[in-house]
Tab-separated table of C-alpha atoms in Angstrom:
chain	number	residue	atom	x	y	z
Q	125	MET	CA	-24.514	54.224	-46.198
Q	126	THR	CA	-22.968	51.885	-43.717
Q	127	THR	CA	-22.318	52.699	-40.131
Q	128	HIS	CA	-20.028	50.838	-37.812
Q	129	HIS	CA	-19.979	50.523	-34.124
Q	130	ASP	CA	-17.150	52.490	-32.499
Q	131	ASN	CA	-15.755	49.257	-31.086
Q	132	ASP	CA	-15.463	47.789	-34.562
Q	133	GLU	CA	-13.500	50.819	-35.761
Q	134	GLU	CA	-11.183	50.487	-32.780
Q	135	LEU	CA	-10.771	46.759	-33.241
Q	136	ALA	CA	-10.073	47.211	-36.957
Q	137	ALA	CA	-7.423	49.905	-36.375
Q	138	ALA	CA	-5.635	47.835	-33.748
Q	139	ALA	CA	-5.860	44.721	-35.949
Q	140	ALA	CA	-4.387	46.582	-38.934
Q	141	LEU	CA	-1.414	47.635	-36.776
Q	142	ASN	CA	-0.960	44.151	-35.226
Q	143	ALA	CA	-1.624	45.864	-31.901
Q	144	LEU	CA	-4.102	43.327	-30.533
Q	145	ASP	CA	-3.155	40.823	-27.863
Q	146	ALA	CA	-2.887	37.273	-29.145
Q	147	ALA	CA	-6.366	36.058	-28.159
Q	148	SER	CA	-8.117	39.157	-29.561
Q	149	ALA	CA	-5.998	38.957	-32.698
Q	150	ALA	CA	-7.162	35.393	-33.279
Q	151	ALA	CA	-10.769	36.459	-32.754
Q	152	ALA	CA	-10.334	39.386	-35.150
Q	153	THR	CA	-8.837	37.117	-37.801
Q	154	ALA	CA	-11.783	34.759	-37.484
Q	155	ARG	CA	-14.203	37.665	-37.668
Q	156	ARG	CA	-12.603	38.964	-40.872
Q	157	GLU	CA	-13.340	35.635	-42.506
Q	158	ASN	CA	-17.026	35.819	-41.701
Q	159	ASP	CA	-17.852	39.514	-41.625
Q	160	PRO	CA	-17.117	41.329	-44.901
Q	161	ALA	CA	-17.969	44.738	-43.397
Q	162	PHE	CA	-15.433	44.263	-40.634
Q	163	ASP	CA	-12.854	42.901	-43.083
Q	164	ALA	CA	-13.341	46.027	-45.205
Q	165	LEU	CA	-12.669	48.207	-42.157
Q	166	VAL	CA	-9.326	46.501	-41.572
Q	167	ARG	CA	-8.421	46.594	-45.245
Q	168	GLY	CA	-9.241	50.288	-45.315
Q	169	HIS	CA	-6.095	50.818	-43.261
Q	170	GLU	CA	-3.905	48.623	-45.452
Q	171	ASP	CA	-2.282	51.387	-47.509
Q	172	THR	CA	-1.732	53.578	-44.461
Q	173	VAL	CA	0.023	50.787	-42.583
Q	174	LEU	CA	1.962	49.897	-45.736
Q	175	ALA	CA	3.207	53.498	-45.885
Q	176	LEU	CA	4.453	53.137	-42.306
Q	177	ALA	CA	6.300	49.962	-43.332
Q	178	GLU	CA	7.777	51.384	-46.520
Q	179	SER	CA	9.040	54.551	-44.883
Q	180	VAL	CA	11.511	52.599	-42.766
Q	181	GLU	CA	15.141	52.730	-43.812
Q	182	PRO	CA	16.193	49.475	-45.536
Q	183	VAL	CA	18.925	47.351	-44.003
Q	184	GLU	CA	20.961	45.235	-46.388
Q	185	PRO	CA	20.992	41.614	-45.171
Q	186	PRO	CA	24.227	39.593	-45.224
Q	187	ALA	CA	24.818	37.600	-48.418
Q	188	SER	CA	24.684	34.404	-46.374
Q	189	MET	CA	20.940	34.887	-45.771
Q	190	ARG	CA	20.166	34.681	-49.464
Q	191	ALA	CA	22.312	31.575	-49.861
Q	192	ASN	CA	20.750	29.954	-46.778
Q	193	LEU	CA	17.248	30.605	-47.998
Q	194	LEU	CA	17.852	29.323	-51.503
Q	195	ALA	CA	19.277	26.136	-49.994
Q	196	LEU	CA	16.373	25.836	-47.555
Q	197	ILE	CA	13.588	26.250	-50.091
Q	198	ALA	CA	15.130	23.549	-52.267
Q	199	GLU	CA	14.111	21.047	-49.592
Q	200	THR	CA	11.125	22.723	-47.951
Q	201	PRO	CA	7.666	21.613	-49.070
Q	202	GLN	CA	5.072	24.268	-49.855
Q	203	ARG	CA	1.549	24.376	-48.506
Q	204	PRO	CA	-1.121	23.793	-51.114
Q	205	ALA	CA	-3.604	26.552	-51.925
Q	206	PRO	CA	-6.337	26.678	-49.252
Q	207	GLU	CA	-9.129	25.366	-51.474
Q	208	ALA	CA	-6.908	22.610	-52.842
Q	209	ALA	CA	-5.954	21.278	-49.392
Q	210	PRO	CA	-6.880	17.613	-49.112
Q	211	ALA	CA	-9.260	16.858	-46.254
Q	212	ILE	CA	-7.842	13.499	-45.279
Q	213	ALA	CA	-5.282	12.128	-47.690
Q	214	GLU	CA	-1.668	13.012	-47.045
Q	215	ASP	CA	0.843	13.471	-49.793
Q	216	PRO	CA	3.506	10.864	-48.968
Q	217	ALA	CA	6.191	12.991	-50.637
Q	218	GLN	CA	5.472	15.837	-48.233
Q	219	ALA	CA	5.232	13.591	-45.217
Q	220	GLU	CA	8.770	12.458	-45.868
Q	221	ALA	CA	10.132	15.970	-46.252
Q	222	PRO	CA	13.290	16.619	-44.269
Q	223	ALA	CA	12.977	18.543	-41.016
Q	224	LEU	CA	14.181	22.137	-41.091
Q	225	PRO	CA	17.042	23.200	-38.867
Q	226	GLU	CA	15.554	24.471	-35.611
Q	227	ALA	CA	17.193	27.866	-35.909
Q	228	THR	CA	15.260	28.655	-39.036
Q	229	ALA	CA	11.961	27.040	-38.182
Q	230	PRO	CA	9.104	29.508	-37.670
Q	231	ARG	CA	8.516	29.907	-33.951
Q	232	ARG	CA	5.135	31.360	-33.168
Q	233	PRO	CA	2.931	30.840	-36.152
Q	234	ARG	CA	-0.476	32.481	-36.062
Q	235	THR	CA	-1.846	30.806	-39.121
Q	236	PRO	CA	-2.412	27.104	-39.600
Q	237	ARG	CA	0.735	25.513	-40.917
Q	238	VAL	CA	-0.132	22.002	-41.825
Q	239	ALA	CA	3.119	21.408	-43.658
Q	240	SER	CA	5.530	22.389	-40.913
Q	241	GLY	CA	3.458	20.779	-38.203
Q	242	ARG	CA	3.637	17.553	-40.100
Q	243	ARG	CA	7.198	16.818	-39.153
Q	244	TYR	CA	6.213	16.570	-35.508
Q	245	LEU	CA	3.265	14.344	-36.098
Q	246	VAL	CA	3.982	12.215	-39.092
Q	247	GLY	CA	3.107	9.030	-37.242
Q	248	THR	CA	-0.033	10.442	-35.705
Q	249	LEU	CA	-1.287	11.881	-38.978
Q	250	ALA	CA	-0.918	8.593	-40.741
Q	251	VAL	CA	-3.097	7.065	-38.049
Q	252	PHE	CA	-5.726	9.803	-38.446
Q	253	ALA	CA	-6.045	9.047	-42.099
Q	254	ALA	CA	-6.480	5.380	-41.385
Q	255	ALA	CA	-8.746	5.845	-38.374
Q	256	ALA	CA	-11.072	8.062	-40.330
Q	257	ILE	CA	-11.747	5.184	-42.651
Q	258	PHE	CA	-11.362	2.126	-40.409
Q	259	VAL	CA	-12.564	2.693	-36.887
Q	260	GLY	CA	-11.438	-0.661	-35.687
Q	261	GLY	CA	-9.452	-1.965	-32.769
Q	262	LEU	CA	-6.491	-2.870	-34.902
Q	263	VAL	CA	-5.942	0.592	-36.322
Q	264	LEU	CA	-6.794	2.440	-33.138
Q	265	GLY	CA	-4.288	0.318	-31.274
Q	266	GLN	CA	-1.538	1.781	-33.428
Q	267	ILE	CA	-1.777	5.233	-31.913
Q	268	ARG	CA	1.502	5.807	-30.187
Q	269	SER	CA	1.319	5.397	-26.413
Q	270	ALA	CA	-2.270	6.613	-26.373
Q	271	PRO	CA	-3.867	5.528	-23.105
Q	272	GLU	CA	-7.054	3.696	-23.989
Q	273	ALA	CA	-9.044	5.842	-21.594
Q	274	ASN	CA	-8.162	8.878	-23.666
Q	275	PHE	CA	-9.309	7.414	-26.879
Q	276	ASP	CA	-12.916	6.818	-26.043
Q	277	GLY	CA	-15.831	6.047	-28.281
Q	278	THR	CA	-16.704	9.703	-28.809
Q	279	VAL	CA	-13.295	10.577	-30.202
Q	280	ALA	CA	-13.375	7.464	-32.340
Q	281	SER	CA	-16.737	8.367	-33.841
Q	282	LEU	CA	-15.565	11.939	-34.387
Q	283	LEU	CA	-12.518	10.682	-36.278
Q	284	ALA	CA	-14.828	8.616	-38.423
Q	285	SER	CA	-16.864	11.677	-39.478
Q	286	ALA	CA	-17.123	12.031	-43.217
Q	287	ASP	CA	-16.568	15.787	-42.971
Q	288	LEU	CA	-13.599	15.641	-40.602
Q	289	GLU	CA	-11.406	18.765	-40.641
Q	290	ARG	CA	-7.909	18.778	-39.244
Q	291	ARG	CA	-5.113	21.236	-38.457
Q	292	SER	CA	-1.685	20.432	-37.037
Q	293	GLU	CA	0.445	23.036	-35.296
Q	294	PRO	CA	3.595	23.190	-33.208
Q	295	VAL	CA	2.914	24.489	-29.699
Q	296	SER	CA	4.817	27.456	-28.245
Q	297	GLY	CA	6.972	26.125	-25.432
Q	298	GLY	CA	7.324	22.656	-26.892
Q	299	GLY	CA	5.311	19.820	-28.318
Q	300	ALA	CA	2.716	19.751	-31.057
Q	301	ALA	CA	-1.027	19.505	-31.404
Q	302	THR	CA	-3.533	18.335	-33.933
Q	303	VAL	CA	-7.092	19.609	-33.772
Q	304	VAL	CA	-9.900	17.750	-35.492
Q	305	TRP	CA	-13.545	18.706	-35.766
Q	306	SER	CA	-16.722	17.952	-37.581
Q	307	PRO	CA	-18.471	21.030	-39.005
Q	308	THR	CA	-21.724	19.059	-39.089
Q	309	THR	CA	-21.878	18.070	-35.437
Q	310	GLY	CA	-19.662	20.831	-34.001
Q	311	GLN	CA	-17.683	18.241	-32.056
Q	312	ALA	CA	-13.968	18.911	-31.729
Q	313	ALA	CA	-11.013	17.082	-30.207
Q	314	ILE	CA	-7.343	17.786	-29.759
Q	315	ALA	CA	-4.383	15.421	-29.718
Q	316	VAL	CA	-1.376	16.804	-27.905
Q	317	ASP	CA	2.073	15.307	-28.141
Q	318	GLY	CA	5.057	16.175	-25.983
Q	319	LEU	CA	3.590	19.158	-24.139
Q	320	PRO	CA	5.556	19.953	-20.966
Q	321	ALA	CA	4.069	18.692	-17.692
Q	322	LEU	CA	2.774	21.545	-15.501
Q	323	ASP	CA	2.957	21.915	-11.737
Q	324	ALA	CA	-0.152	20.935	-9.730
Q	325	GLN	CA	-1.425	24.509	-9.573
Q	326	ARG	CA	-1.736	24.930	-13.352
Q	327	VAL	CA	-3.622	23.266	-16.177
Q	328	TYR	CA	-3.897	23.609	-19.919
Q	329	GLU	CA	-7.204	25.202	-20.830
Q	330	LEU	CA	-9.019	24.937	-24.152
Q	331	TRP	CA	-11.007	27.793	-25.682
Q	332	PHE	CA	-13.459	28.373	-28.469
Q	333	ILE	CA	-13.003	31.991	-29.550
Q	334	ASP	CA	-15.530	33.809	-31.692
Q	335	GLY	CA	-16.165	37.469	-32.452
Q	336	THR	CA	-17.540	37.986	-28.953
Q	337	GLY	CA	-14.569	36.492	-27.106
Q	338	PRO	CA	-13.314	33.240	-25.606
Q	339	ALA	CA	-15.450	30.474	-24.089
Q	340	SER	CA	-13.800	27.750	-22.056
Q	341	ALA	CA	-13.902	24.288	-23.633
Q	342	GLY	CA	-12.406	22.390	-20.704
Q	343	THR	CA	-8.986	21.705	-19.250
Q	344	PHE	CA	-6.384	18.965	-19.450
Q	345	THR	CA	-2.986	18.042	-18.109
Q	346	ALA	CA	0.005	16.630	-19.952
Q	347	THR	CA	2.559	14.074	-18.922
Q	348	GLY	CA	5.479	15.662	-20.724
Q	349	THR	CA	6.162	12.465	-22.628
Q	350	ALA	CA	5.901	11.711	-26.304
Q	351	GLY	CA	2.752	10.111	-27.662
Q	352	ALA	CA	-0.619	11.480	-28.615
Q	353	ASP	CA	-3.122	12.160	-25.835
Q	354	TRP	CA	-6.717	12.825	-26.831
Q	355	VAL	CA	-9.041	15.374	-25.292
Q	356	LEU	CA	-12.592	16.037	-26.436
Q	357	LEU	CA	-13.512	19.729	-26.267
Q	358	ASP	CA	-16.523	20.668	-24.133
Q	359	GLY	CA	-19.234	22.505	-25.980
Q	360	THR	CA	-20.017	22.916	-29.652
Q	361	MET	CA	-17.816	24.542	-32.220
Q	362	LYS	CA	-19.368	27.077	-34.590
Q	363	ALA	CA	-18.180	27.927	-38.092
Q	364	GLY	CA	-15.298	30.381	-37.930
Q	365	ASP	CA	-14.452	29.668	-34.280
Q	366	VAL	CA	-10.807	29.732	-33.318
Q	367	ILE	CA	-9.535	27.010	-30.986
Q	368	ALA	CA	-6.839	28.117	-28.563
Q	369	VAL	CA	-4.921	26.648	-25.621
Q	370	THR	CA	-3.582	28.672	-22.701
Q	371	VAL	CA	-1.908	27.792	-19.399
Q	372	GLU	CA	-4.215	28.720	-16.519
Q	373	PRO	CA	-4.433	28.377	-12.753
Q	374	ALA	CA	-6.110	25.073	-11.837
Q	375	ASP	CA	-8.748	27.071	-9.955
Q	376	GLY	CA	-9.215	29.555	-12.821
Q	377	ASP	CA	-12.402	31.507	-13.345
Q	378	GLY	CA	-13.101	30.642	-16.945
Q	379	THR	CA	-11.326	33.601	-18.544
Q	380	PRO	CA	-7.902	33.350	-20.188
Q	381	THR	CA	-5.076	35.058	-18.274
Q	382	THR	CA	-2.092	34.186	-20.470
Q	383	ASP	CA	-1.247	34.356	-24.159
Q	384	PRO	CA	-2.231	31.245	-26.099
Q	385	ILE	CA	0.424	28.627	-26.713
Q	386	LEU	CA	-1.657	27.321	-29.598
Q	387	VAL	CA	-4.070	29.071	-31.926
Q	388	VAL	CA	-5.902	27.121	-34.613
Q	389	GLU	CA	-8.261	28.817	-37.022
Q	390	SER	CA	-11.088	26.742	-38.406
H	42	MET	CA	6.089	43.551	-69.485
H	43	GLU	CA	7.070	44.269	-65.928
H	44	ILE	CA	6.772	41.403	-63.522
H	45	THR	CA	4.891	42.615	-60.449
H	46	PRO	CA	5.379	41.325	-56.909
H	47	ALA	CA	1.951	39.704	-57.201
H	48	ASP	CA	3.136	37.812	-60.287
H	49	LEU	CA	6.190	36.678	-58.364
H	50	LEU	CA	4.091	35.385	-55.451
H	51	ARG	CA	1.935	33.401	-57.848
H	52	GLN	CA	5.039	31.916	-59.470
H	53	ILE	CA	6.496	31.112	-56.049
H	54	ALA	CA	3.255	29.340	-55.125
H	55	GLY	CA	3.890	27.177	-58.191
H	56	GLY	CA	7.330	26.212	-56.893
H	57	ASP	CA	9.393	28.690	-58.944
H	58	ARG	CA	12.674	29.206	-57.066
H	59	GLY	CA	13.891	31.843	-59.518
H	60	ALA	CA	10.823	33.934	-58.712
H	61	PHE	CA	11.604	33.498	-55.019
H	62	ALA	CA	15.155	34.802	-55.559
H	63	ASP	CA	13.752	37.755	-57.490
H	64	LEU	CA	11.242	38.613	-54.747
H	65	TYR	CA	13.983	38.302	-52.140
H	66	ASP	CA	16.254	40.662	-54.071
H	67	ARG	CA	13.488	43.222	-54.353
H	68	PHE	CA	12.260	43.127	-50.751
H	69	ALA	CA	14.853	41.641	-48.373
H	70	ALA	CA	16.472	44.946	-47.367
H	71	ARG	CA	13.115	46.608	-46.717
H	72	VAL	CA	11.807	43.599	-44.780
H	73	LEU	CA	14.952	43.482	-42.650
H	74	GLY	CA	14.699	47.244	-42.135
H	75	LEU	CA	11.133	46.939	-40.834
H	76	VAL	CA	11.873	43.913	-38.661
H	77	ARG	CA	14.911	45.627	-37.193
H	78	ARG	CA	12.945	48.789	-36.479
H	79	VAL	CA	10.668	46.661	-34.289
H	80	LEU	CA	13.215	44.271	-32.819
H	81	VAL	CA	16.353	46.471	-32.730
H	82	ASP	CA	18.638	43.474	-32.081
H	83	PRO	CA	20.489	42.780	-35.380
H	84	ALA	CA	20.940	39.015	-34.947
H	85	GLN	CA	17.311	38.373	-33.989
H	86	SER	CA	16.169	40.624	-36.812
H	87	GLU	CA	18.078	38.580	-39.363
H	88	GLU	CA	16.679	35.377	-37.895
H	89	VAL	CA	13.105	36.651	-38.126
H	90	THR	CA	13.649	37.970	-41.650
H	91	GLN	CA	14.828	34.548	-42.729
H	92	GLU	CA	11.728	33.015	-41.120
H	93	VAL	CA	9.565	35.489	-42.989
H	94	PHE	CA	10.994	34.549	-46.364
H	95	LEU	CA	10.768	30.852	-45.587
H	96	GLU	CA	7.107	31.446	-44.742
H	97	VAL	CA	6.715	33.270	-48.069
H	98	TRP	CA	7.985	30.154	-49.809
H	99	GLN	CA	5.739	27.804	-47.837
H	100	GLY	CA	2.630	29.943	-47.797
H	101	ALA	CA	2.682	31.915	-51.063
H	102	SER	CA	-0.468	30.059	-52.125
H	103	GLY	CA	-2.279	31.910	-49.339
H	104	PHE	CA	-1.743	35.221	-51.127
H	105	ASP	CA	-4.930	36.409	-52.809
H	106	SER	CA	-4.552	39.476	-55.004
H	107	GLU	CA	-8.286	40.121	-54.627
H	108	ARG	CA	-7.707	40.797	-50.949
H	109	GLY	CA	-4.800	43.213	-51.120
H	110	SER	CA	-1.453	44.033	-52.646
H	111	ALA	CA	1.562	41.727	-52.613
H	112	SER	CA	3.717	44.220	-50.735
H	113	ALA	CA	1.016	44.683	-48.071
H	114	TRP	CA	0.835	40.884	-47.701
H	115	LEU	CA	4.595	40.609	-47.325
H	116	PHE	CA	5.071	43.524	-44.932
H	117	THR	CA	2.081	42.434	-42.835
H	118	LEU	CA	3.636	38.991	-42.489
H	119	ALA	CA	7.035	40.489	-41.616
H	120	HIS	CA	5.583	42.919	-39.090
H	121	ARG	CA	3.492	40.222	-37.442
H	122	ARG	CA	6.507	37.949	-37.049
H	123	ALA	CA	8.596	40.778	-35.626
H	124	VAL	CA	5.823	41.654	-33.170
H	125	ASP	CA	5.448	38.021	-32.135
H	126	ARG	CA	9.145	37.902	-31.409
H	127	VAL	CA	9.331	41.195	-29.562
H	128	ARG	CA	6.455	40.202	-27.302
H	129	SER	CA	8.078	36.880	-26.437
H	130	SER	CA	10.011	36.948	-23.216
H	131	VAL	CA	13.501	36.715	-24.704
H	132	ALA	CA	13.212	39.928	-26.672
H	133	ALA	CA	11.500	41.885	-23.920
H	134	ARG	CA	14.783	43.054	-22.424
H	135	GLY	CA	15.545	46.725	-22.562
H	136	ARG	CA	12.100	47.687	-23.722
H	137	ASP	CA	12.321	51.219	-22.351
H	138	GLU	CA	15.641	51.607	-24.069
H	139	ARG	CA	14.077	50.515	-27.339
H	140	ILE	CA	11.240	52.983	-26.949
H	141	GLY	CA	13.820	55.735	-26.517
H	142	ILE	CA	15.653	54.725	-29.669
H	143	ARG	CA	12.434	54.582	-31.600
H	144	ASP	CA	11.105	57.972	-30.523
H	145	GLN	CA	14.331	59.542	-31.695
H	146	GLU	CA	14.330	57.699	-34.961
H	147	VAL	CA	10.883	58.873	-35.900
H	148	ALA	CA	11.710	62.462	-35.150
H	149	PHE	CA	15.303	62.686	-36.351
H	150	ASP	CA	15.886	59.760	-38.660
H	151	SER	CA	18.987	60.087	-40.786
H	152	VAL	CA	18.576	60.291	-44.512
H	153	ALA	CA	17.532	56.967	-45.949
H	154	GLU	CA	19.743	55.500	-48.625
H	155	ALA	CA	17.223	54.614	-51.265
H	156	ALA	CA	15.606	57.595	-52.956
H	157	GLU	CA	12.288	55.762	-53.087
H	158	THR	CA	12.369	55.193	-49.352
H	159	ARG	CA	13.507	58.752	-48.721
H	160	VAL	CA	10.473	60.095	-50.519
H	161	GLU	CA	8.137	57.753	-48.650
H	162	HIS	CA	9.883	58.544	-45.396
H	163	THR	CA	9.464	62.267	-45.892
H	164	ARG	CA	5.828	61.838	-46.846
H	165	VAL	CA	5.056	59.700	-43.789
H	166	ALA	CA	7.126	61.857	-41.410
H	167	ARG	CA	5.217	64.922	-42.589
H	168	ALA	CA	1.869	63.157	-42.138
H	169	LEU	CA	2.863	61.905	-38.671
H	170	GLY	CA	3.772	65.483	-37.825
H	171	LYS	CA	0.141	66.478	-38.344
H	172	LEU	CA	-1.047	64.124	-35.619
H	173	SER	CA	-1.316	65.275	-32.021
H	174	PRO	CA	1.713	64.198	-29.958
H	175	PRO	CA	-0.335	61.631	-27.957
H	176	GLN	CA	-1.737	60.177	-31.213
H	177	ARG	CA	1.738	59.973	-32.709
H	178	GLU	CA	3.116	58.342	-29.581
H	179	CYS	CA	0.404	55.651	-29.674
H	180	LEU	CA	0.996	54.856	-33.345
H	181	VAL	CA	4.748	54.649	-32.877
H	182	LEU	CA	4.444	52.414	-29.823
H	183	ALA	CA	1.974	50.168	-31.608
H	184	TYR	CA	3.601	49.841	-35.007
H	185	TYR	CA	7.300	50.460	-34.496
H	186	ALA	CA	7.698	49.146	-30.930
H	187	GLY	CA	5.271	46.243	-31.370
H	188	PHE	CA	3.246	47.084	-28.260
H	189	SER	CA	-0.264	45.728	-27.953
H	190	HIS	CA	-2.924	48.232	-26.964
H	191	THR	CA	-2.993	46.833	-23.413
H	192	GLU	CA	0.794	47.242	-23.207
H	193	ILE	CA	0.497	50.838	-24.388
H	194	ALA	CA	-2.203	51.518	-21.795
H	195	ALA	CA	0.029	50.096	-19.054
H	196	HIS	CA	3.088	51.948	-20.307
H	197	LEU	CA	1.303	55.311	-20.432
H	198	SER	CA	-0.825	54.625	-17.309
H	199	GLU	CA	-3.997	55.440	-19.195
H	200	PRO	CA	-7.284	53.518	-19.477
H	201	LEU	CA	-7.402	50.889	-22.213
H	202	GLY	CA	-10.526	52.468	-23.683
H	203	THR	CA	-8.700	55.770	-24.118
H	204	ILE	CA	-5.828	54.061	-25.903
H	205	LYS	CA	-8.129	52.083	-28.184
H	206	SER	CA	-9.942	55.174	-29.379
H	207	ARG	CA	-6.698	57.143	-29.669
H	208	ILE	CA	-5.159	54.472	-31.914
H	209	ARG	CA	-8.273	54.512	-34.063
H	210	ASP	CA	-8.266	58.321	-34.324
H	211	ALA	CA	-4.528	58.380	-35.046
H	212	LEU	CA	-4.727	55.841	-37.853
H	213	ILE	CA	-7.755	57.498	-39.450
H	214	ARG	CA	-6.040	60.894	-39.219
H	215	LEU	CA	-2.854	59.504	-40.733
H	216	ARG	CA	-4.856	58.029	-43.573
H	217	GLU	CA	-6.398	61.429	-44.269
H	218	GLU	CA	-3.032	63.158	-44.137
H	219	LEU	CA	-1.514	60.622	-46.525
H	220	GLY	CA	-4.414	61.122	-48.895
H	221	VAL	CA	-5.121	57.407	-48.993
H	222	ILE	CA	-8.573	56.474	-50.193
H	223	PRO	CA	-9.880	53.726	-47.890
């Protein structure tokens, strides 16, 4: 006999209906990965929610959609199976994949999408792969426009970690980000590229989100120009944490007030 | 032997474009129907549906038949994308109008074209009819209007805690009425 806290039942029902706000949804997704009992609660609603979906009247799409999609997939690379994803090495064939037309590119992904993020960060990713192996001045100097102050010794040693994990994502509102972390040390850093500059009253704020909620991991500003800027996250990342970025008042109180523009699941 | 949607997703994950076309032919109208129920706007709905199928192509390897059915995976993806879009600022126009449309549709929906859908529609409509009106309203706002629970609380001027427990009760009740074994 298992019992569940009322809050878990409520969280599971809202998660099954996609009725959680973005930050809570990210936390719930992370929790499902690590808490089989909670995952079972959400999955217990699967058939009910599926019935809601399947009871809706179908709408025949125009024939052009089928033709568009068949043309698109012919040149769109697929993501490898999760367990088969290479930790460092990039497949050169995928890195050279053609960019998708903007109109059909996914807009607000909630799951890591290494493949589609790649087109924004091809140059940066190539440098990651190299930097992880050769932490030397020559290679580090190749990072596009990266101010030296941003690429300090801590980030360099993190990039050299043998167990380095990495996710690349487009950012809602423009730009792209790559998050790297070491599961062993719990250190994490983010490279942002092309994020819009904010007015003086607002900053970008980083968050570690776990089953209990968000914890601030520091703030940063962006110049609005192309080129990777590095920021080391404050605090230690735990297994299953979600990393998120929101736009917050510069004098914020350490709780998120807007929907994340980036959500990366570890 | 019949090729199941799960088989198709596995073939798609292996790069099989024929399997992708087959899956599209089986599900596109139902995916567009669901997306359009949430988004209402026809052009945006087609755009999101195309995104959904492109995501199916790119991410089919993420489907795990141990963790649920292929149709649940696909409709969850489609619903999530539609909800993401409806909560973004561009689609937020005329939200009250969309709620009005949706309330009517649930109560008085015209006869669906596909017999399969008609049966499912009747079954679900009957089960929804067993819920209390406030429970039904919460479920409809959450699933078919894409409201988050905080948006529902604001819309109905009720405490968030009340809405959270009402959504839970409504979904559990609906599951019982549908005779689904959790």
